[in-house]
Every structure is written in C-alpha cells, then in structure tokens.
C-alpha cells in the first residue's frame, strides 16, 4: 500500500504495531511472567487494543517506593457496549466480576462503556474470558482503532432511536479489528494454520491514533457529537431517519505547554443518505489512516490532519474517494447535552428511569447502596440497562406492572434521584483521575462532589438550586469528562490546583475559554460566587450560564466556531 503520509519519522508506537504480528506482541508470555505484576513495555501499548490499560495504585506509590517494592501494578479493563446497552444478566455478570477481580466498583464512562479497575495480572485473562462469556467484549475499546460507538441511549423513545441504536451496533461491528489475536490470547483459540491475518481497513499499522464515532438525535446532544472524530447527526423527515449530517475533526485532548495541541469541535461538512453512511465513515477513516501524522502522537488525531491540510482538502479527498458528493448539511437544533432524569414512558408503553450516578461510579457506600440496588434490580428486571454519555444509567424497558418494584428497590437502598439533588450536581461530570489514571495531575471524580457541596450553598443563596449549569472536571487536559464543553470547566494542574474555564454553550456546540489558572478551592469559590450572584440577578429569560458569561464579557467566546459547509 502506497504511503501517502508526508510525516517522516515513525513514532515508537508505529514500530511496535509493525512488529506486533497484528497485535499479538508477546502478551501471552508477559501474562505468564511470575516475576513482575507488569507486562513488557511493548505489550503495555499493545494490550490497549485488547481493552486494557496497565496502571498502578498511585495512592500507594510512595509507600511502595519506601519499601523498595515495584509499584502495585494493576489493570483497568474497559468493556465495549455500543450505545451502552446491556441485559440484566450481563449486568449481574459485570457486578460479580467487579467483586471477584476488580476493586469492587464499576465505572460508567463518558463514552457509555464499563470500566473495572484494580485487576491483577494473574486475573486479567479470566476477567476478559468471563466478560466474553457474558457476550460482551473488550476488543477495540482502546487502541488506535475505532472505539465504542456512542448514541443516544434511549431507543424506545421513538422509532428513530431504535434505528440509530442499531446503526451504532453495525458501525461498531464493522470497524472491529479483524485479527484473531484477541481470541488466541484471551480465549485460547488456536490460530488456523495457513490463514494469514488481514486488516482490510486498518492495514498493518492500524490508525495513527484513537478514532471516535458518535451519533446524535436532535434535539439531544447528550453524547456530545462534536467532540468526536466523526459525528453523525440523525436527520428525520416524517418520523423516519433519512440520513445523517457528517461532522469531522472533533477531539478535546491537549497538553499543557504544547501550543499545537488544542480542543477542537467537529465541523459539519455535509449530509449523507442513511444507506451510504457506513461507506462515508469507512472513507473518513481511510483518509485519516493514510494521511494522519504517524510521527508525533500528540498531533495525530483527525483534527490535526484536517487543520494541517485544510477542511476543503479533506472534503475533496473524501468525496474523491467516495466518487460522489455529500449534499448540503440539513438544518438541526440541539437543546442540551445533559440528561433528563426520572421516569419517561416510551412509545412501546414501557418505562425508562434515568438514574443519577455521581461521576459514573457504581459502588456501595454507607446508606447509599447503589451497587446492591442495581444488582437487586437486575435480578427481577425484564428490560435492560443503558449507559448515558454523561456517566448516568437508564433502567430501560420496564413493564408497567414492574415499575413499583423498581421504585421500591431504589428507595430501599437510598439511591433513587433524591428530590434534593440540585441542578448543578445533576449536570456534573468528572473523569477517573486519581488513584488509577497514570496521567492525572489532580483529583477529579474523588474531589468534584465535595466542591459541588460548597458551590450548592452559593447556588441556593441565589435561588439557583434547580438550575442545570453543566460543570465538568478532569484531572488533566486530556479532557476525558469533556471539561472543555462545561459551562464551568476545571482542568487539574497540580494536586489541589485547577485551571477554570467558562462559557461553553449548554448544548455542546461551543467550547469554553480559560478564565483563570492554578486556582485552589478557596480561589474557585471566591471567583465563582460573584459571577453566580450576578447571573442570578442579571440573566435574561432562559439564558444559560455559559451564554451569560460571554454576553457580560467575563470571558471571550471560544476563538473557533464550528464550521458548517454549505
Ligand atoms: Fe480518556 C486517556 C479515561 C473518555 C481523551 N482516558 C485515558 C486513560 C486511558 C489514561 C491513559 O491513557 O493512561 C484514562 C484511564 C483512567 C482510568 O484510570 O480509568 C482515560 N477516558 C477515560 C474515561 C474512563 C473517563 C471517565 O471518567 O469516564 C472515558 C472512557 C471512555 C470510553 O468508555 O471509551 C474517557 N477520553 C475520553 C474522552 C471523552 C469522549 O471521548 O467523549 C476524551 C476527549 C475526547 C477526545 O478523545 O478527544 C478522552 N483520554 C483522552 C486522551 C486525549 C486524547 C487526545 O487526542 O489528546 C487520553 C490520552 C491519550 O490518548 O494519550 C486519554
Ligand atoms: Fe486521566 Fe486526564 Fe483522562 Fe482524567 S482527563 S482520566 S486525569 S487522562
């Protein structure tokens, strides 16, 4: 295959992929090595494609160092579930696995996947096997391939949701790596002699970097479609999906001090009829495969390819390869990127309950027995479970006559959406950060709840306890909880210090702007109190916080707007 990329030196990761024999590397041997809890350096990279990250317990780092022990290596395992849907039986399996091999909790992620933390190397294979026995998979939940495909999690709200959910599954399956390495390593399947591996789309080097796809159904942008490499916006006519607006080049990660890295929202480049949308997705991926930067991983997402060469170049290359042109984007309106909580009746007359799960962490704590409650629900539930892109959970497809039972269980374990939950808390997201994420500079998931306790007092004093200002925190600028799209966003700089960003839109179509750097909690409260107070007094009708801080010039609007090609 002709190499079109003009980037010269290949990064180390490209060499690792090159010699990995289609993602096998020496993972089998690394897993067996009893002398260390870690894998070999190359296998640490390769195992991501299999759905796992090697980590260590950062809380125990200095204690272990003092004792001259190697770090307490452990693995995070990410379970891919397109659109975040699982059956009660699968839920029970995941619940059991988290106790048997993990740290006892399940993390519902910002991309509608499940994560386990704290799995020791000796248990990794069994964990992955048992996930597969539950008819779920970890393949391609990480790595330089297409990741979990997101879509609005509530398919039975209308026929459109049903169709979009099916498309998410199709896209997910279509873009899975074809190598049989996964089955050989984890499922003990023998490689069939004489059948060489072949990756028709990814080729030998896979993609230059991770690739993310999400599908949104207006007016809900609860999956933050513009944060994806490829976003699809479902367009409906007469209650039927006719096709999708195609958005390209979203990605939120950046690195402090590296100017060329930045969060970017996807541009809307055209409309594709629904029959051709997988062809469009495949071609977008192929262009990125051939032109993406393979020498510097910080500059290798599709957003960089597009910014390096120009959006017009990208669209021309895409259409040239397709052999047909996208038509003009169709009008769409997004109202919010948050979740709506509580009960909703689907068109199939079944019930859906969206449950607030603070930062997606499912575990039992004192009088808040969330994990037990969900286990008990799974034992009697005849519907399904759906993860939202905001780290929450929908207990879905509940029969009318079971609604009361579900409510009773939620109440018994103290986990239903409490009437006192404030708008601010319900609109909050935080990434994992410490103690497992190796890239975290500061706390996020373990800290944001207590910061919100204090901000709630300010909100309440100003009569804003029900206002859903979206607030997001990440422990570093990789932006896993999409802080750049928070009306209030925090990015960790150091333990106890955060950059504060303000002014994203309420519907996910405008990034926020840096307001102040290196703030302590005290600084954050001092800075936010007068702004919140003024917002309560001066906002115009229905004006969202993000729009207000821009109108009042508290921050400049984000420099770059989404481009819509017409
Ligand atoms: Fe993320 C890396 C957690 C969604 C951008 N992300 C990581 C790692 C694996 C750290 C690492 O590389 O060692 C984190 C594991 C922490 C842990 O202990 O579990 C991690 N990311 C997460 C999750 C679990 C956050 C959460 O609390 O829910 C989300 C899992 C999603 C999933 O199920 O697939 C998660 N990550 C995101 C998102 C949001 C999204 O996709 O909508 C982003 C921003 C969007 C984007 O991709 O641009 C995101 N994660 C990153 C990046 C920056 C990528 C970049 O282009 O710069 C990294 C670092 C990297 O890839 O090198 C990263
Ligand atoms: Fe880790 Fe940073 Fe992602 Fe948070 S944003 S999970 S700290 S990589």
Coordinates of C-alpha atoms and ligand atoms in Angstrom, one line a residue:
X1 CA 0.0 0.0 0.0
X2 CA 1.3 3.4 -1.0
X3 CA 2.2 5.5 2.0
X4 CA 0.7 9.0 1.4
X5 CA 1.7 10.5 4.7
X6 CA 4.5 13.0 4.4
X7 CA 5.5 12.8 8.0
X8 CA 8.9 11.3 8.1
X9 CA 9.9 9.5 11.2
X10 CA 7.5 6.9 12.5
X11 CA 6.8 7.1 16.2
X12 CA 7.8 4.3 18.5
X13 CA 4.2 3.1 18.7
X14 CA 4.2 2.6 14.9
X15 CA 7.2 0.3 15.2
X16 CA 5.5 -1.6 18.0
X17 CA 2.4 -2.1 15.9
X18 CA 4.6 -3.0 12.9
X19 CA 6.4 -5.9 14.7
X20 CA 3.4 -7.0 16.8
X21 CA 2.1 -9.6 14.3
X22 CA -1.3 -8.0 14.3
X23 CA -1.5 -7.0 17.9
X24 CA -0.1 -10.3 19.4
X25 CA 3.3 -9.0 20.6
X26 CA 4.5 -11.1 23.5
X27 CA 1.3 -10.6 25.5
X28 CA 0.9 -14.3 26.1
X29 CA 4.4 -14.5 27.6
X30 CA 4.1 -11.3 29.5
X31 CA 0.9 -12.6 31.2
X32 CA 2.8 -15.7 32.3
X33 CA 5.9 -14.0 33.8
X34 CA 5.6 -14.5 37.5
X35 CA 8.4 -12.1 38.5
X36 CA 6.5 -8.9 38.0
X37 CA 2.9 -7.7 38.1
X38 CA 3.6 -5.7 34.9
X39 CA 3.8 -6.5 31.2
X40 CA 6.8 -5.9 28.9
X41 CA 6.9 -2.3 27.7
X42 CA 5.7 -3.1 24.2
X43 CA 2.9 -5.2 25.5
X44 CA 1.7 -2.4 27.7
X45 CA 0.9 -0.5 24.5
X46 CA -0.5 -3.5 22.6
X47 CA -2.8 -4.6 25.4
X48 CA -4.8 -1.4 24.9
X49 CA -6.2 -2.8 21.6
X50 CA -7.5 -5.7 23.7
X51 CA -9.3 -3.4 26.0
X52 CA -7.0 -3.0 29.0
X53 CA -4.5 -0.5 30.4
X54 CA -1.7 -1.3 32.7
X55 CA -1.9 1.1 35.7
X56 CA -0.6 1.2 39.3
X57 CA -2.2 2.3 42.5
X58 CA -1.0 5.9 42.8
X59 CA -2.2 6.2 46.4
X60 CA 0.3 3.6 47.4
X61 CA 3.2 4.9 45.2
X62 CA 5.5 6.4 47.9
X63 CA 4.8 3.7 50.5
X64 CA 5.8 1.0 48.0
X65 CA 8.8 3.0 46.9
X66 CA 10.0 3.3 50.5
X67 CA 9.6 -0.4 50.9
X68 CA 11.6 -0.8 47.7
X69 CA 8.7 -2.7 46.1
X70 CA 7.7 -2.3 42.4
X71 CA 4.5 -0.2 42.0
X72 CA 1.3 -2.1 42.7
X73 CA 0.7 -2.8 39.1
X74 CA -2.9 -3.5 38.2
X75 CA -5.1 -3.3 35.1
X76 CA -8.1 -1.3 34.0
X77 CA -10.4 -3.2 31.8
X78 CA -12.9 -1.4 29.5
X79 CA -16.0 -3.2 28.2
X80 CA -17.3 -2.0 24.9
X81 CA -21.1 -1.9 24.6
X82 CA -22.3 0.2 21.6
X83 CA -24.8 2.7 22.8
X84 CA -24.1 1.4 26.3
X85 CA -26.8 -1.2 26.4
X86 CA -26.7 -4.4 28.5
X87 CA -29.2 -7.0 29.6
X88 CA -29.9 -7.6 33.3
X89 CA -28.0 -10.9 33.1
X90 CA -24.9 -9.1 31.7
X91 CA -25.2 -6.5 34.5
X92 CA -25.1 -9.3 37.0
X93 CA -22.0 -10.8 35.4
X94 CA -20.3 -7.4 35.4
X95 CA -21.3 -6.8 39.0
X96 CA -19.9 -10.2 40.0
X97 CA -16.6 -9.6 38.1
X98 CA -16.0 -6.3 39.8
X99 CA -16.1 -8.0 43.2
X100 CA -14.2 -11.1 42.2
X101 CA -11.3 -9.5 40.3
X102 CA -11.6 -5.7 40.5
X103 CA -11.8 -3.1 43.2
X104 CA -15.5 -3.7 43.9
X105 CA -16.7 -0.8 41.9
X106 CA -17.9 -0.4 38.3
X107 CA -17.2 2.9 36.5
X108 CA -19.8 4.0 33.9
X109 CA -17.7 6.1 31.5
X110 CA -18.3 9.2 29.5
X111 CA -18.5 7.0 26.3
X112 CA -21.1 4.6 27.5
X113 CA -18.6 1.8 28.4
X114 CA -18.0 0.0 31.7
X115 CA -14.6 0.0 33.4
X116 CA -13.2 -2.2 36.0
X117 CA -10.1 -1.1 38.0
X118 CA -7.6 -2.9 40.2
X119 CA -7.4 -6.2 38.3
X120 CA -4.1 -8.0 39.0
X121 CA -2.2 -9.5 36.1
X122 CA -2.9 -13.1 37.3
X123 CA -6.6 -12.4 37.0
X124 CA -6.7 -10.5 33.7
X125 CA -7.2 -13.4 31.4
X126 CA -10.0 -14.9 33.4
X127 CA -11.7 -11.5 33.7
X128 CA -11.6 -10.9 29.9
X129 CA -12.8 -14.5 29.4
X130 CA -15.7 -14.0 31.7
X131 CA -16.7 -10.8 30.1
X132 CA -16.8 -12.6 26.8
X133 CA -18.8 -15.4 28.3
X134 CA -21.4 -12.7 29.2
X135 CA -21.5 -11.9 25.5
X136 CA -19.7 -8.6 25.9
X137 CA -16.2 -7.8 24.6
X138 CA -13.3 -5.6 25.4
X139 CA -11.7 -5.8 21.9
X140 CA -11.1 -2.3 20.5
X141 CA -12.4 -0.4 23.4
X142 CA -9.0 1.2 23.4
X143 CA -6.1 1.5 21.0
X144 CA -5.6 3.1 17.5
X145 CA -8.9 1.9 16.1
X146 CA -12.5 2.9 16.2
X147 CA -13.7 2.9 19.8
X148 CA -17.0 2.3 21.5
X149 CA -19.7 3.9 19.2
X150 CA -21.9 6.3 21.2
X151 CA -25.5 7.0 20.5
X152 CA -28.4 8.4 22.4
X153 CA -29.2 5.8 24.9
X154 CA -33.0 5.8 24.8
X155 CA -34.0 3.9 21.6
X156 CA -37.6 3.2 22.6
X157 CA -38.4 6.9 22.8
X158 CA -39.2 6.7 19.1
X159 CA -38.6 4.5 16.1
X160 CA -35.7 6.9 15.3
X161 CA -33.8 6.0 18.4
X162 CA -34.3 2.3 17.7
X163 CA -32.8 2.7 14.2
X164 CA -29.9 4.9 15.4
X165 CA -29.1 2.4 18.1
X166 CA -28.9 -0.4 15.5
X167 CA -26.6 1.7 13.4
X168 CA -24.3 2.2 16.3
X169 CA -24.1 -1.6 16.7
X170 CA -23.5 -2.0 13.0
X171 CA -20.7 0.6 12.9
X172 CA -19.1 -0.9 15.9
X173 CA -19.0 -4.4 14.5
X174 CA -18.0 -3.2 11.0
X175 CA -14.9 -1.4 12.3
X176 CA -13.7 -4.0 14.7
X177 CA -10.1 -5.2 14.0
X178 CA -10.2 -8.5 12.1
X179 CA -7.0 -10.0 13.7
X180 CA -7.7 -13.3 15.5
X181 CA -5.0 -12.3 18.1
X182 CA -7.7 -11.4 20.7
X183 CA -9.3 -14.9 20.5
X184 CA -5.9 -16.6 20.6
X185 CA -4.6 -14.7 23.6
X186 CA -7.7 -14.5 25.8
X187 CA -9.9 -17.3 24.6
X188 CA -7.2 -19.9 24.0
X189 CA -8.3 -20.3 20.4
X190 CA -5.8 -21.8 18.0
X191 CA -4.7 -19.8 15.0
X192 CA -5.8 -21.6 12.0
X193 CA -2.6 -22.6 10.0
X194 CA -2.3 -21.0 6.6
X195 CA -4.8 -18.2 7.3
X196 CA -2.7 -15.0 7.5
X197 CA -4.2 -12.1 9.3
X198 CA -5.5 -9.3 7.1
X199 CA -6.9 -6.0 8.1
X200 CA -8.8 -4.7 5.1
X201 CA -9.3 -1.2 6.6
X202 CA -6.6 -0.8 9.2
X203 CA -3.8 -2.5 7.4
X204 CA -0.6 -3.4 9.3
X205 CA -0.3 -0.1 11.2
X206 CA -3.9 0.4 12.3
X207 CA -4.8 4.1 12.6
X208 CA -2.4 6.8 13.6
X209 CA -4.4 7.3 16.8
X210 CA -7.7 6.5 18.5
X211 CA -10.8 7.2 16.5
X212 CA -14.2 8.0 18.0
X213 CA -17.7 8.0 16.4
X214 CA -20.9 9.1 18.0
X215 CA -24.5 9.5 16.7
X216 CA -26.8 12.2 18.0
X217 CA -30.5 12.6 17.6
X218 CA -31.5 16.3 17.8
X219 CA -32.6 17.9 20.0
X220 CA -30.5 15.8 22.4
X221 CA -26.8 16.2 22.2
X222 CA -26.2 14.1 25.3
X223 CA -23.3 12.3 23.6
X224 CA -21.5 15.5 22.7
X225 CA -21.4 14.7 19.0
X226 CA -18.9 17.5 18.2
X227 CA -16.3 16.0 20.5
X228 CA -15.8 13.1 18.1
X229 CA -13.5 12.4 15.2
X230 CA -16.6 11.5 13.3
X231 CA -20.1 12.7 14.4
X232 CA -23.3 11.8 12.8
X233 CA -26.4 13.9 13.4
X234 CA -29.6 12.0 12.5
X235 CA -31.9 13.9 10.3
X236 CA -35.6 13.0 10.4
X237 CA -38.4 13.6 8.0
X238 CA -41.9 12.4 8.6
X239 CA -40.8 10.4 11.7
X240 CA -38.1 8.5 9.7
X241 CA -34.4 8.9 9.6
X242 CA -33.5 10.0 6.0
X243 CA -29.7 10.3 6.7
X244 CA -27.0 12.0 8.7
X245 CA -25.2 15.2 8.8
X246 CA -21.5 14.3 8.8
X247 CA -19.2 16.1 11.3
X248 CA -15.5 15.6 11.2
X249 CA -12.5 16.6 13.3
X250 CA -13.7 16.8 16.9
X251 CA -11.3 15.9 19.7
X252 CA -10.7 17.6 23.1
X253 CA -7.3 16.5 24.4
X254 CA -4.4 18.9 24.7
X255 CA -1.1 19.1 26.5
X256 CA -0.1 21.9 28.8
X257 CA 2.7 23.9 27.2
X258 CA 2.3 22.4 23.7
X259 CA 0.8 25.1 21.6
X260 CA 0.0 22.8 18.7
X261 CA -2.4 20.8 20.8
X262 CA -5.9 22.1 21.5
X263 CA -9.5 21.0 21.9
X264 CA -11.5 21.3 18.7
X265 CA -15.1 20.7 17.8
X266 CA -16.1 18.9 14.7
X267 CA -17.2 20.7 11.5
X268 CA -20.4 19.9 9.7
X269 CA -19.3 19.0 6.2
X270 CA -22.4 17.7 4.5
X271 CA -25.3 15.3 4.5
X272 CA -25.3 11.6 3.6
X273 CA -28.3 9.5 2.9
X274 CA -28.6 6.8 5.5
X275 CA -27.8 3.9 3.1
X276 CA -24.4 5.4 2.5
X277 CA -23.4 6.4 5.9
X278 CA -21.1 3.4 6.7
X279 CA -19.4 3.9 3.4
X280 CA -18.8 7.6 4.4
X281 CA -17.5 6.5 7.8
X282 CA -15.1 3.9 6.3
X283 CA -13.8 6.5 3.8
X284 CA -13.3 9.1 6.5
X285 CA -11.3 6.5 8.5
X286 CA -9.3 5.6 5.4
X287 CA -8.3 9.2 4.7
X288 CA -7.1 9.5 8.3
X289 CA -5.3 6.2 8.1
X290 CA -3.4 7.4 5.0
X291 CA -2.7 11.0 5.9
X292 CA -2.7 11.1 9.7
X293 CA 0.5 12.1 11.5
X294 CA 2.4 8.9 12.5
X295 CA 5.4 10.6 13.8
X296 CA 4.0 12.6 16.7
X297 CA 1.2 11.1 18.7
X298 CA 0.2 14.4 20.2
X299 CA -0.6 15.7 16.7
X300 CA -2.1 12.7 15.2
X301 CA -5.9 12.8 15.6
X302 CA -8.1 13.5 12.6
X303 CA -8.5 17.1 13.8
X304 CA -4.8 17.7 13.2
X305 CA -4.9 16.1 9.8
X306 CA -7.8 18.4 8.9
X307 CA -6.1 21.5 10.3
X308 CA -2.8 20.7 8.7
X309 CA -4.2 20.3 5.2
X310 CA -7.4 22.3 5.4
X311 CA -11.1 21.3 5.6
X312 CA -11.6 21.9 1.9
X313 CA -8.8 19.5 1.1
X314 CA -10.3 16.9 3.5
X315 CA -13.8 17.2 1.9
X316 CA -12.3 17.0 -1.6
X317 CA -10.2 13.9 -0.7
X318 CA -13.2 12.3 0.9
X319 CA -15.6 12.9 -2.0
X320 CA -13.0 11.9 -4.5
X321 CA -12.6 8.6 -2.8
X322 CA -16.3 8.2 -2.4
X323 CA -16.9 9.0 -6.1
X324 CA -20.0 11.1 -5.1
X325 CA -20.6 14.3 -3.2
X326 CA -22.2 14.9 0.1
X327 CA -25.2 17.2 -0.1
X328 CA -25.6 20.3 1.9
X329 CA -26.0 19.8 5.7
X330 CA -29.6 19.7 6.7
X331 CA -30.9 22.0 9.5
X332 CA -30.8 20.7 13.1
X333 CA -31.2 22.2 16.5
X334 CA -29.6 20.9 19.7
X335 CA -31.1 22.0 23.0
X336 CA -28.9 20.4 25.6
X337 CA -26.0 18.0 26.2
X338 CA -27.3 16.9 29.6
X339 CA -29.5 14.0 30.7
X340 CA -33.2 14.2 31.7
X341 CA -33.7 12.4 34.9
X342 CA -36.6 10.3 36.3
X343 CA -39.4 8.4 34.6
X344 CA -40.2 8.6 30.9
X345 CA -42.7 6.4 29.0
X346 CA -41.5 5.0 25.7
X347 CA -43.6 4.7 22.6
X348 CA -43.7 1.0 23.3
X349 CA -45.6 1.8 26.5
X350 CA -42.7 0.6 28.7
X351 CA -41.0 2.8 31.2
X352 CA -37.4 4.2 31.5
X353 CA -35.9 5.5 34.6
X354 CA -32.8 7.8 34.3
X355 CA -30.8 7.5 37.5
X356 CA -28.2 10.0 38.5
X357 CA -24.9 8.1 39.2
X358 CA -22.4 10.6 40.6
X359 CA -19.5 10.5 38.1
X360 CA -20.5 7.1 37.0
X361 CA -19.1 5.2 40.0
X362 CA -21.2 2.3 41.0
X363 CA -20.4 1.1 44.5
X364 CA -22.0 0.8 47.9
X365 CA -21.3 3.4 50.5
X366 CA -22.9 3.6 54.0
X367 CA -26.6 4.4 53.4
X368 CA -26.1 4.8 49.7
X369 CA -26.1 1.2 48.4
X370 CA -26.1 1.8 44.7
X371 CA -24.3 -1.4 43.6
X372 CA -26.6 -3.6 45.7
X373 CA -29.7 -1.8 44.5
X374 CA -28.7 -2.3 40.8
X375 CA -27.9 -5.9 41.5
X376 CA -31.3 -6.5 43.1
X377 CA -33.0 -4.7 40.2
X378 CA -31.1 -6.8 37.7
X379 CA -32.4 -9.9 39.4
X380 CA -36.0 -9.0 38.7
X381 CA -35.7 -6.7 35.8
X382 CA -37.1 -7.9 32.4
X383 CA -35.9 -4.9 30.4
X384 CA -32.3 -3.6 30.0
X385 CA -29.7 -1.2 31.3
X386 CA -28.4 1.8 29.2
X387 CA -25.5 4.0 30.0
X388 CA -25.7 7.6 29.1
X389 CA -22.8 9.7 27.8
X390 CA -22.9 11.7 31.0
X391 CA -22.0 8.8 33.2
X392 CA -25.6 8.1 34.3
X393 CA -27.7 5.0 34.0
X394 CA -31.1 4.3 32.4
X395 CA -33.1 1.3 33.7
X396 CA -34.9 0.7 30.5
X397 CA -37.9 -1.1 29.1
X398 CA -39.7 -1.6 32.5
X399 CA -43.1 -3.2 32.2
X400 CA -45.9 -1.1 33.7
X401 CA -46.5 -3.7 36.4
X402 CA -42.8 -3.8 37.5
X403 CA -42.4 0.0 37.9
X404 CA -43.4 -0.1 41.5
X405 CA -40.9 -2.9 42.3
X406 CA -38.1 -1.0 40.8
X407 CA -39.1 2.2 42.7
X408 CA -39.2 0.2 45.9
X409 CA -35.7 -1.2 45.4
X410 CA -34.3 2.2 44.6
X411 CA -35.9 3.6 47.8
X412 CA -34.9 0.7 50.0
X413 CA -31.2 1.2 49.2
X414 CA -31.5 5.0 49.2
X415 CA -30.4 5.6 45.6
X416 CA -33.3 7.0 43.7
X417 CA -33.0 10.5 42.3
X418 CA -33.3 12.4 45.6
X419 CA -35.6 15.4 45.3
X420 CA -32.9 17.4 46.9
X421 CA -30.4 16.7 44.2
X422 CA -29.5 20.1 42.8
X423 CA -29.4 21.1 39.1
X424 CA -25.7 21.7 39.4
X425 CA -24.9 18.2 40.8
X426 CA -27.1 16.5 38.2
X427 CA -25.2 18.4 35.5
X428 CA -21.8 17.4 36.7
X429 CA -19.2 15.1 35.2
X430 CA -15.7 14.1 36.4
X431 CA -13.1 11.8 34.9
X432 CA -11.5 8.9 36.9
X433 CA -8.2 10.7 37.6
X434 CA -6.5 9.5 40.8
X435 CA -5.9 6.9 42.1
X436 CA -5.7 4.9 38.9
X437 CA -5.1 7.2 36.0
X438 CA -1.4 7.5 35.3
X439 CA -1.9 10.8 33.6
X440 CA -3.7 12.7 36.3
X441 CA -2.2 15.9 37.8
X442 CA -5.0 16.3 40.2
X443 CA -8.1 14.7 41.6
X444 CA -11.4 14.8 39.7
X445 CA -14.0 12.1 40.5
X446 CA -13.0 11.9 44.1
X447 CA -13.0 15.7 44.6
X448 CA -15.7 17.3 42.5
X449 CA -18.6 16.1 44.8
X450 CA -17.2 18.0 47.7
X451 CA -16.6 21.1 45.6
X452 CA -20.2 20.9 44.5
X453 CA -21.3 20.7 48.2
X454 CA -19.8 24.2 48.6
X455 CA -21.0 25.6 45.3
X456 CA -24.5 24.4 46.0
X457 CA -24.6 26.7 49.0
X458 CA -23.8 29.6 46.7
X459 CA -26.3 28.5 44.2
X460 CA -29.0 28.1 46.8
X461 CA -28.3 31.5 48.3
X462 CA -29.0 32.9 44.9
X463 CA -32.2 30.8 44.2
X464 CA -30.4 28.7 41.6
X465 CA -30.7 25.3 43.2
X466 CA -32.6 23.8 40.3
X467 CA -30.6 25.4 37.5
X468 CA -28.7 22.9 35.4
X469 CA -25.4 24.7 34.8
X470 CA -23.1 22.0 33.4
X471 CA -19.9 21.6 35.4
X472 CA -17.1 19.3 34.4
X473 CA -13.8 18.4 35.9
X474 CA -10.8 16.5 34.6
X475 CA -7.5 15.7 36.3
X476 CA -5.5 16.7 33.2
X477 CA -6.1 18.4 29.9
X478 CA -6.8 15.1 28.1
X479 CA -10.4 16.1 28.8
X480 CA -11.9 12.7 29.4
X481 CA -15.0 14.2 31.1
X482 CA -15.2 16.7 28.2
X483 CA -14.4 19.7 30.5
X484 CA -13.9 21.9 27.5
X485 CA -17.6 21.6 27.0
X486 CA -18.5 22.6 30.6
X487 CA -20.3 25.9 31.1
X488 CA -17.9 25.7 34.1
X489 CA -14.9 23.5 33.4
X490 CA -11.9 22.6 35.6
X491 CA -8.7 21.0 34.4
X492 CA -6.2 19.7 37.0
X493 CA -2.8 21.4 37.1
X494 CA -1.4 20.0 40.3
X495 CA -2.8 18.4 43.5
X496 CA -5.4 20.9 44.7
X497 CA -4.9 23.3 41.8
X498 CA -7.1 23.8 38.7
X499 CA -7.5 25.9 35.7
X500 CA -11.0 27.2 35.4
X501 CA -12.7 27.7 32.1
X502 CA -16.1 29.3 31.5
X503 CA -18.5 29.9 28.7
X504 CA -19.2 26.7 26.8
X505 CA -22.7 26.5 25.4
X506 CA -25.4 24.4 27.1
X507 CA -25.8 22.2 24.1
X508 CA -22.3 21.2 23.3
X509 CA -21.6 23.4 20.2
X510 CA -19.2 25.9 21.7
X511 CA -16.0 25.3 23.7
X512 CA -15.3 27.2 26.9
X513 CA -12.4 29.7 27.4
X514 CA -9.7 29.8 30.0
X515 CA -10.7 32.2 32.8
X516 CA -8.0 31.8 35.5
X517 CA -5.2 29.4 36.2
X518 CA -3.9 27.4 39.1
X519 CA -6.9 28.1 41.4
X520 CA -7.2 26.5 44.8
X521 CA -10.6 25.6 46.2
X522 CA -10.7 28.8 48.1
X523 CA -9.9 30.8 44.9
X524 CA -12.5 28.9 42.9
X525 CA -15.3 29.8 45.4
X526 CA -14.1 33.4 45.6
X527 CA -14.1 33.7 41.8
X528 CA -17.4 31.9 41.2
X529 CA -19.5 33.4 43.9
X530 CA -19.9 36.9 42.4
X531 CA -20.4 35.5 38.9
X532 CA -23.1 33.2 40.1
X533 CA -24.8 36.0 42.0
X534 CA -24.7 38.4 39.1
X535 CA -26.0 35.6 36.8
X536 CA -29.0 35.1 39.1
X537 CA -29.8 38.8 39.1
X538 CA -29.0 39.8 35.5
X539 CA -29.6 36.9 33.2
X540 CA -32.3 37.3 30.6
X541 CA -35.1 34.8 30.3
X542 CA -33.9 31.2 29.7
X543 CA -30.3 32.5 29.4
X544 CA -27.8 29.7 30.2
X545 CA -24.8 30.4 32.4
X546 CA -22.4 29.7 29.6
X547 CA -24.1 32.3 27.3
X548 CA -24.4 34.8 30.2
X549 CA -20.6 34.9 31.0
X550 CA -19.9 35.5 27.3
X551 CA -22.6 38.3 27.0
X552 CA -21.1 40.0 30.1
X553 CA -17.5 39.7 28.7
X554 CA -16.4 37.7 31.7
X555 CA -14.6 35.5 29.2
X556 CA -14.2 35.9 25.4
X557 CA -16.1 33.4 23.4
X558 CA -14.1 30.4 22.1
X559 CA -11.9 31.6 19.2
X560 CA -13.1 29.0 16.8
X561 CA -16.7 28.2 15.9
X562 CA -17.9 25.0 14.3
X563 CA -17.9 25.5 10.5
X564 CA -20.9 24.4 8.7
X565 CA -20.2 23.9 4.9
X566 CA -22.9 25.0 2.7
Ligands
LIG1 FE1 -9.9 9.3 28.1 C1 -6.5 8.6 28.1 C2 -10.3 7.6 30.9 C3 -13.2 9.4 27.7 C4 -9.4 11.8 25.9 N1 -8.6 8.2 29.3 C5 -7.3 8.0 29.1 C6 -6.7 7.0 30.1 C7 -6.8 5.6 29.4 C8 -5.3 7.3 30.6 C9 -4.2 6.6 30.0 O1 -4.0 6.8 28.7 O2 -3.3 6.1 30.7 C10 -7.8 7.1 31.2 C11 -8.0 5.9 32.1 C12 -8.3 6.3 33.5 C13 -8.7 5.3 34.4 O3 -8.0 5.0 35.4 O4 -9.7 4.6 34.2 C14 -9.0 7.6 30.5 N2 -11.4 8.5 29.1 C15 -11.4 7.9 30.3 C16 -12.8 7.7 30.8 C17 -13.0 6.4 31.6 C18 -13.2 8.9 31.6 C19 -14.4 8.7 32.5 O5 -14.2 9.0 33.7 O6 -15.5 8.3 32.1 C20 -13.6 7.7 29.5 C21 -13.7 6.3 28.8 C22 -14.4 6.4 27.5 C23 -14.7 5.1 26.9 O7 -15.5 4.4 27.5 O8 -14.2 4.7 25.9 C24 -12.7 8.6 28.6 N3 -11.1 10.4 26.9 C25 -12.4 10.3 27.0 C26 -13.0 11.5 26.2 C27 -14.4 11.8 26.1 C28 -15.1 11.3 24.9 O9 -14.5 10.6 24.1 O10 -16.2 11.7 24.6 C29 -11.9 12.2 25.7 C30 -11.9 13.5 25.0 C31 -12.4 13.4 23.6 C32 -11.2 13.0 22.7 O11 -10.9 11.8 22.5 O12 -10.5 13.9 22.2 C33 -10.7 11.5 26.2 N4 -8.3 10.0 27.1 C34 -8.3 11.1 26.3 C35 -6.9 11.4 25.9 C36 -6.5 12.6 24.9 C37 -6.6 12.2 23.5 C38 -6.0 13.2 22.6 O13 -6.3 13.2 21.4 O14 -5.2 14.0 23.0 C39 -6.1 10.5 26.5 C40 -4.6 10.4 26.4 C41 -4.1 9.7 25.2 O15 -4.9 9.2 24.4 O16 -2.9 9.7 25.0 C42 -7.0 9.6 27.3
LIG2 FE1 -6.8 10.6 33.3 FE2 -6.6 13.0 32.3 FE3 -8.4 11.4 31.4 FE4 -8.8 12.4 33.7 S1 -8.7 13.5 31.8 S2 -9.0 10.2 33.2 S3 -6.7 12.5 34.5 S4 -6.2 11.1 31.2

